[in-house]
């Protein structure tokens, strides 16, 4: 009794999810059916009431809150509910725009850097990649994220040109939905390909794997509909010989904590995209998720291990809190 579970949703319409208003309306409708039931029954009630896949971020938030309560009641972490031997910390990547940024984050202990490409000219992006590699040296991983900016031919030409710079992987070189083109880029370019915008759920991930379109799946629990669905995709990917990376969807520390528990449960080896809280003006949790030497440490304590900051919550609330009873 008295346990409080946390979940948050930060919809990403570019991934096909509904917006905040739609998620809020759906939550009002389903909340009375979630009171007083366990996680499995709560999620069955949610799926019966809210079948729309576009509401995946809301589903993730509800499941997160349920798992948080269940783990607290059991005196264990959410990660330990998801898997028997979770990791204590997860490597995370930093994002750098230029060699000055890159040198700074390497000095802070990060071992993997992500560079956004595709918005500049090909020559400019090649020069940026070369400059970053020179700045960070040969031992730091360098990954690229094109966000679907290129055509198949552009992707192959660019990736061949920068092959000498030891690129760990390139995320979504062509637009989502072009799995045949993704496979051909993967086969021709000599750089591992990661699917991101194409991984919108369990079945979408299965299609990517069946098309041989990616070496790595980027898994956002909020986009795929929850922590357990994220774990299902991890298992599916590994069974198919693919690797995984877990990332946030620009949530507060509550949502990032959920993604961290997934990555820890899955014991993901590649650096995960969880270091996004620094991109926000503020956070809603009082216990900061720490990055030490390029790794995010799993919070101590039961459940998600994070606590809402009441002052921050009051500052950023756009409507009064509501209590919904069965």
Short mmCIF file of C-alpha atoms in Angstrom, two decimals:
data_model
loop_
_atom_site.label_atom_id
_atom_site.label_comp_id
_atom_site.label_asym_id
_atom_site.label_seq_id
_atom_site.Cartn_x
_atom_site.Cartn_y
_atom_site.Cartn_z
CA UNK A 1 0.00 0.00 0.00
CA UNK A 2 1.11 3.55 -0.59
CA UNK A 3 3.43 2.75 -3.49
CA UNK A 4 3.60 5.19 -6.40
CA UNK A 5 4.65 4.11 -9.87
CA UNK A 6 5.96 6.55 -12.44
CA UNK A 7 5.71 6.74 -16.20
CA UNK A 8 5.89 9.56 -18.71
CA UNK A 9 5.25 9.95 -22.40
CA UNK A 10 6.93 12.25 -24.88
CA UNK A 11 5.28 11.49 -28.22
CA UNK A 12 7.36 11.57 -31.41
CA UNK A 13 4.95 12.25 -34.30
CA UNK A 14 7.81 11.74 -36.78
CA UNK A 15 7.81 8.10 -35.64
CA UNK A 16 4.06 7.86 -36.25
CA UNK A 17 2.93 8.39 -32.67
CA UNK A 18 -0.03 10.46 -31.55
CA UNK A 19 0.50 13.88 -30.01
CA UNK A 20 0.32 14.83 -26.33
CA UNK A 21 -3.35 15.84 -26.46
CA UNK A 22 -4.42 12.51 -27.99
CA UNK A 23 -2.43 10.57 -25.40
CA UNK A 24 -3.97 12.60 -22.58
CA UNK A 25 -7.51 11.96 -23.85
CA UNK A 26 -6.81 8.23 -24.13
CA UNK A 27 -5.39 8.15 -20.61
CA UNK A 28 -8.55 9.75 -19.23
CA UNK A 29 -10.58 7.00 -20.88
CA UNK A 30 -8.50 4.02 -19.79
CA UNK A 31 -7.41 5.09 -16.28
CA UNK A 32 -10.49 3.78 -14.40
CA UNK A 33 -9.84 0.27 -15.77
CA UNK A 34 -6.27 0.21 -14.45
CA UNK A 35 -7.03 0.67 -10.76
CA UNK A 36 -6.44 -2.25 -8.43
CA UNK A 37 -5.08 -4.76 -10.96
CA UNK A 38 -1.65 -6.26 -11.61
CA UNK A 39 0.66 -5.42 -14.46
CA UNK A 40 -0.55 -8.15 -16.82
CA UNK A 41 -4.22 -7.35 -16.25
CA UNK A 42 -3.57 -3.63 -16.51
CA UNK A 43 -1.84 -4.00 -19.85
CA UNK A 44 -4.61 -6.31 -21.15
CA UNK A 45 -7.16 -3.69 -20.11
CA UNK A 46 -5.10 -0.99 -21.80
CA UNK A 47 -4.80 -2.94 -25.05
CA UNK A 48 -8.53 -3.71 -25.07
CA UNK A 49 -9.40 -0.05 -24.51
CA UNK A 50 -6.63 1.68 -26.46
CA UNK A 51 -5.70 -0.54 -29.44
CA UNK A 52 -4.28 2.33 -31.51
CA UNK A 53 -0.56 1.73 -32.15
CA UNK A 54 -0.06 5.49 -32.44
CA UNK A 55 -0.60 5.66 -28.68
CA UNK A 56 2.52 3.55 -28.03
CA UNK A 57 4.16 6.26 -25.86
CA UNK A 58 1.15 6.23 -23.54
CA UNK A 59 1.24 2.44 -23.37
CA UNK A 60 4.91 2.62 -22.41
CA UNK A 61 4.18 5.18 -19.70
CA UNK A 62 1.38 3.07 -18.19
CA UNK A 63 3.47 -0.10 -18.26
CA UNK A 64 6.41 1.76 -16.72
CA UNK A 65 4.25 2.92 -13.82
CA UNK A 66 2.87 -0.59 -13.30
CA UNK A 67 6.33 -2.19 -13.38
CA UNK A 68 7.65 0.49 -11.02
CA UNK A 69 5.01 -0.43 -8.43
CA UNK A 70 5.50 -4.17 -8.94
CA UNK A 71 9.26 -3.89 -8.53
CA UNK A 72 8.95 -1.70 -5.43
CA UNK A 73 6.57 -4.22 -3.87
CA UNK A 74 9.07 -6.99 -4.58
CA UNK A 75 11.99 -4.95 -3.28
CA UNK A 76 13.86 -5.15 -6.56
CA UNK A 77 14.59 -3.07 -9.65
CA UNK A 78 12.53 -2.90 -12.82
CA UNK A 79 15.57 -4.25 -14.67
CA UNK A 80 15.54 -7.32 -12.42
CA UNK A 81 11.87 -7.90 -13.29
CA UNK A 82 12.78 -7.82 -16.98
CA UNK A 83 15.81 -10.13 -16.76
CA UNK A 84 17.56 -12.24 -14.14
CA UNK A 85 21.01 -10.63 -14.22
CA UNK A 86 20.87 -6.98 -15.29
CA UNK A 87 23.97 -4.86 -15.68
CA UNK A 88 24.84 -2.21 -13.10
CA UNK A 89 25.60 0.43 -15.73
CA UNK A 90 25.14 0.99 -19.46
CA UNK A 91 27.56 2.69 -21.84
CA UNK A 92 26.05 5.79 -23.45
CA UNK A 93 27.07 7.81 -26.47
CA UNK A 94 27.58 11.56 -26.59
CA UNK A 95 26.45 13.80 -29.45
CA UNK A 96 29.01 16.13 -31.00
CA UNK A 97 28.58 18.75 -33.71
CA UNK A 98 32.26 19.41 -34.33
CA UNK A 99 35.77 18.48 -33.19
CA UNK A 100 35.65 20.88 -30.23
CA UNK A 101 32.52 19.17 -28.89
CA UNK A 102 34.10 15.78 -29.54
CA UNK A 103 37.29 16.58 -27.66
CA UNK A 104 35.26 17.84 -24.71
CA UNK A 105 33.09 14.74 -24.35
CA UNK A 106 36.07 12.41 -24.78
CA UNK A 107 37.77 14.28 -21.94
CA UNK A 108 34.61 13.66 -19.89
CA UNK A 109 35.01 9.91 -20.36
CA UNK A 110 32.69 9.08 -23.26
CA UNK A 111 33.92 6.30 -25.54
CA UNK A 112 31.34 6.68 -28.31
CA UNK A 113 30.36 9.82 -30.21
CA UNK A 114 27.43 10.34 -32.57
CA UNK A 115 27.55 12.85 -35.40
CA UNK A 116 24.41 13.96 -37.25
CA UNK A 117 24.92 13.93 -41.02
CA UNK A 118 22.80 14.47 -44.12
CA UNK A 119 21.80 18.11 -43.70
CA UNK A 120 25.02 19.51 -45.21
CA UNK A 121 26.59 18.78 -48.59
CA UNK A 122 28.38 15.50 -49.09
CA UNK A 123 31.78 17.23 -49.16
CA UNK A 124 31.01 19.13 -45.96
CA UNK A 125 29.91 15.97 -44.15
CA UNK A 126 33.00 14.08 -45.30
CA UNK A 127 35.15 16.90 -43.95
CA UNK A 128 33.27 16.86 -40.62
CA UNK A 129 33.73 13.11 -40.25
CA UNK A 130 37.44 13.39 -41.02
CA UNK A 131 37.87 16.26 -38.55
CA UNK A 132 36.12 14.37 -35.76
CA UNK A 133 38.14 11.24 -36.31
CA UNK A 134 41.36 13.25 -36.16
CA UNK A 135 40.20 14.96 -32.97
CA UNK A 136 39.19 11.82 -31.09
CA UNK A 137 41.84 9.42 -32.33
CA UNK A 138 41.44 5.79 -33.35
CA UNK A 139 40.16 4.31 -30.08
CA UNK A 140 36.87 6.21 -29.68
CA UNK A 141 33.84 4.85 -31.52
CA UNK A 142 32.27 7.18 -34.08
CA UNK A 143 28.73 6.59 -35.28
CA UNK A 144 26.66 8.60 -37.75
CA UNK A 145 22.94 9.39 -37.86
CA UNK A 146 21.45 10.43 -41.20
CA UNK A 147 17.79 10.42 -40.08
CA UNK A 148 16.79 9.09 -43.52
CA UNK A 149 18.31 12.05 -45.37
CA UNK A 150 19.85 10.23 -48.34
CA UNK A 151 18.75 8.33 -51.39
CA UNK A 152 20.13 4.83 -51.78
CA UNK A 153 22.82 6.01 -54.20
CA UNK A 154 23.80 8.98 -52.05
CA UNK A 155 24.12 6.76 -48.99
CA UNK A 156 26.33 4.22 -50.72
CA UNK A 157 28.59 6.89 -52.24
CA UNK A 158 28.99 8.78 -48.96
CA UNK A 159 29.62 5.71 -46.83
CA UNK A 160 32.21 4.37 -49.25
CA UNK A 161 33.99 7.73 -49.17
CA UNK A 162 34.27 7.77 -45.38
CA UNK A 163 34.98 4.04 -44.94
CA UNK A 164 38.58 4.77 -43.94
CA UNK A 165 37.41 6.58 -40.79
CA UNK A 166 36.31 3.43 -38.94
CA UNK A 167 32.62 4.20 -38.57
CA UNK A 168 30.91 2.03 -35.95
CA UNK A 169 27.49 2.27 -37.64
CA UNK A 170 25.21 4.62 -39.55
CA UNK A 171 21.63 5.11 -38.37
CA UNK A 172 18.80 5.19 -40.89
CA UNK A 173 20.74 6.13 -44.06
CA UNK A 174 17.54 6.20 -46.15
CA UNK A 175 13.98 7.14 -45.26
CA UNK A 176 11.79 4.77 -43.27
CA UNK A 177 9.84 2.24 -45.29
CA UNK A 178 12.59 1.60 -47.85
CA UNK A 179 13.79 -1.72 -46.50
CA UNK A 180 15.05 -2.93 -49.87
CA UNK A 181 17.18 0.17 -50.23
CA UNK A 182 18.44 -0.24 -46.66
CA UNK A 183 19.51 -3.80 -47.43
CA UNK A 184 21.35 -2.72 -50.57
CA UNK A 185 23.13 0.08 -48.70
CA UNK A 186 24.10 -2.42 -46.03
CA UNK A 187 25.48 -4.83 -48.61
CA UNK A 188 27.34 -2.25 -50.70
CA UNK A 189 28.66 0.38 -48.33
CA UNK A 190 30.92 -1.53 -45.96
CA UNK A 191 29.53 0.28 -42.89
CA UNK A 192 27.12 -1.41 -40.45
CA UNK A 193 23.57 -0.08 -40.86
CA UNK A 194 21.20 0.59 -37.97
CA UNK A 195 17.43 0.89 -38.35
CA UNK A 196 15.84 3.58 -36.20
CA UNK A 197 12.75 5.23 -37.70
CA UNK A 198 11.79 1.81 -39.13
CA UNK A 199 11.59 0.24 -35.64
CA UNK A 200 8.11 1.35 -34.57
CA UNK A 201 6.96 -1.87 -32.92
CA UNK A 202 7.51 -5.60 -32.65
CA UNK A 203 6.12 -6.43 -36.09
CA UNK A 204 7.97 -3.52 -37.70
CA UNK A 205 11.21 -4.79 -36.17
CA UNK A 206 10.44 -8.26 -37.49
CA UNK A 207 10.03 -6.85 -41.00
CA UNK A 208 13.41 -5.11 -40.78
CA UNK A 209 15.08 -8.34 -39.73
CA UNK A 210 13.32 -10.46 -42.35
CA UNK A 211 14.37 -7.98 -45.05
CA UNK A 212 18.01 -8.22 -43.87
CA UNK A 213 17.88 -4.43 -43.81
CA UNK A 214 19.97 -3.72 -40.71
CA UNK A 215 22.87 -4.97 -38.63
CA UNK A 216 21.58 -3.11 -35.56
CA UNK A 217 18.11 -2.17 -34.31
CA UNK A 218 17.66 1.13 -32.46
CA UNK A 219 14.95 0.48 -29.86
CA UNK A 220 13.00 3.30 -28.23
CA UNK A 221 10.69 1.74 -25.60
CA UNK A 222 8.28 4.67 -25.93
CA UNK A 223 7.97 4.17 -29.68
CA UNK A 224 7.60 0.37 -29.62
CA UNK A 225 4.98 0.46 -26.86
CA UNK A 226 6.70 -0.47 -23.64
CA UNK A 227 9.57 -1.99 -21.76
CA UNK A 228 8.52 -5.62 -22.24
CA UNK A 229 7.96 -5.10 -25.97
CA UNK A 230 11.43 -3.56 -26.15
CA UNK A 231 12.84 -6.69 -24.50
CA UNK A 232 10.93 -8.84 -27.00
CA UNK A 233 12.59 -6.96 -29.85
CA UNK A 234 16.01 -7.40 -28.21
CA UNK A 235 15.50 -11.16 -28.10
CA UNK A 236 14.19 -11.26 -31.67
CA UNK A 237 17.12 -9.24 -32.99
CA UNK A 238 19.72 -11.38 -31.26
CA UNK A 239 18.08 -14.56 -32.49
CA UNK A 240 18.40 -13.17 -36.03
CA UNK A 241 22.08 -12.30 -35.54
CA UNK A 242 21.51 -8.55 -35.23
CA UNK A 243 22.67 -6.25 -32.44
CA UNK A 244 20.69 -3.63 -30.51
CA UNK A 245 20.96 -0.13 -29.08
CA UNK A 246 18.38 1.29 -26.65
CA UNK A 247 17.63 5.01 -26.79
CA UNK A 248 15.32 7.51 -25.16
CA UNK A 249 12.57 9.43 -26.92
CA UNK A 250 13.46 12.78 -25.31
CA UNK A 251 11.49 12.03 -22.16
CA UNK A 252 12.18 13.34 -18.68
CA UNK A 253 14.31 11.37 -16.26
CA UNK A 254 11.33 9.09 -15.65
CA UNK A 255 11.23 7.85 -19.24
CA UNK A 256 15.01 7.75 -19.54
CA UNK A 257 15.11 5.62 -16.39
CA UNK A 258 12.72 3.14 -17.99
CA UNK A 259 14.88 2.90 -21.11
CA UNK A 260 17.96 2.51 -18.91
CA UNK A 261 16.36 -0.43 -17.10
CA UNK A 262 15.67 -2.07 -20.48
CA UNK A 263 19.27 -1.57 -21.61
CA UNK A 264 20.58 -2.90 -18.29
CA UNK A 265 18.25 -5.91 -18.39
CA UNK A 266 19.35 -6.67 -21.95
CA UNK A 267 23.01 -6.09 -21.04
CA UNK A 268 23.45 -4.03 -24.21
CA UNK A 269 27.13 -3.78 -25.12
CA UNK A 270 26.98 -0.97 -27.67
CA UNK A 271 26.69 2.56 -26.33
CA UNK A 272 23.04 3.53 -25.90
CA UNK A 273 21.37 6.84 -26.68
CA UNK A 274 20.33 7.67 -23.13
CA UNK A 275 22.37 10.81 -22.51
CA UNK A 276 19.58 13.11 -23.68
CA UNK A 277 18.64 14.81 -20.42
CA UNK A 278 21.35 17.40 -20.99
CA UNK A 279 19.39 18.51 -24.06
CA UNK A 280 16.46 19.54 -21.85
CA UNK A 281 16.21 22.82 -19.96
CA UNK A 282 15.33 20.98 -16.74
CA UNK A 283 14.19 17.61 -15.42
CA UNK A 284 11.27 16.34 -13.36
CA UNK A 285 13.17 13.94 -11.09
CA UNK A 286 15.10 14.83 -7.96
CA UNK A 287 17.69 12.08 -8.34
CA UNK A 288 19.76 12.76 -11.44
CA UNK A 289 20.71 9.82 -13.65
CA UNK A 290 24.48 9.93 -13.49
CA UNK A 291 26.90 9.35 -16.35
CA UNK A 292 30.30 8.27 -15.02
CA UNK A 293 33.15 7.65 -17.46
CA UNK A 294 30.74 7.34 -20.35
CA UNK A 295 28.30 4.98 -18.62
CA UNK A 296 24.91 5.64 -17.02
CA UNK A 297 24.61 3.99 -13.63
CA UNK A 298 21.42 2.08 -12.79
CA UNK A 299 19.74 3.91 -9.88
CA UNK A 300 19.92 2.28 -6.49
CA UNK A 301 16.69 1.36 -4.83
CA UNK A 302 13.61 -0.55 -5.87
CA UNK A 303 11.49 0.12 -8.92
CA UNK A 304 12.73 2.67 -11.43
CA UNK A 305 14.80 4.24 -8.67
CA UNK A 306 13.82 7.84 -9.42
CA UNK A 307 11.62 10.27 -7.49
CA UNK A 308 9.58 13.15 -8.83
CA UNK A 309 10.77 16.64 -7.94
CA UNK A 310 7.58 18.24 -6.62
CA UNK A 311 8.88 21.76 -7.19
CA UNK A 312 9.79 21.07 -10.81
CA UNK A 313 6.48 19.30 -11.39
CA UNK A 314 4.56 22.31 -10.10
CA UNK A 315 6.69 24.68 -12.17
CA UNK A 316 6.07 22.92 -15.47
CA UNK A 317 2.53 21.58 -15.01
CA UNK A 318 0.13 22.86 -17.66
CA UNK A 319 -3.00 21.64 -15.83
CA UNK A 320 -3.94 20.66 -12.27
CA UNK A 321 -3.28 17.07 -11.22
CA UNK A 322 -6.27 14.73 -11.48
CA UNK A 323 -7.08 11.62 -9.47
CA UNK A 324 -9.02 8.99 -11.40
CA UNK A 325 -10.69 6.21 -9.43
CA UNK A 326 -12.24 2.96 -10.58
#
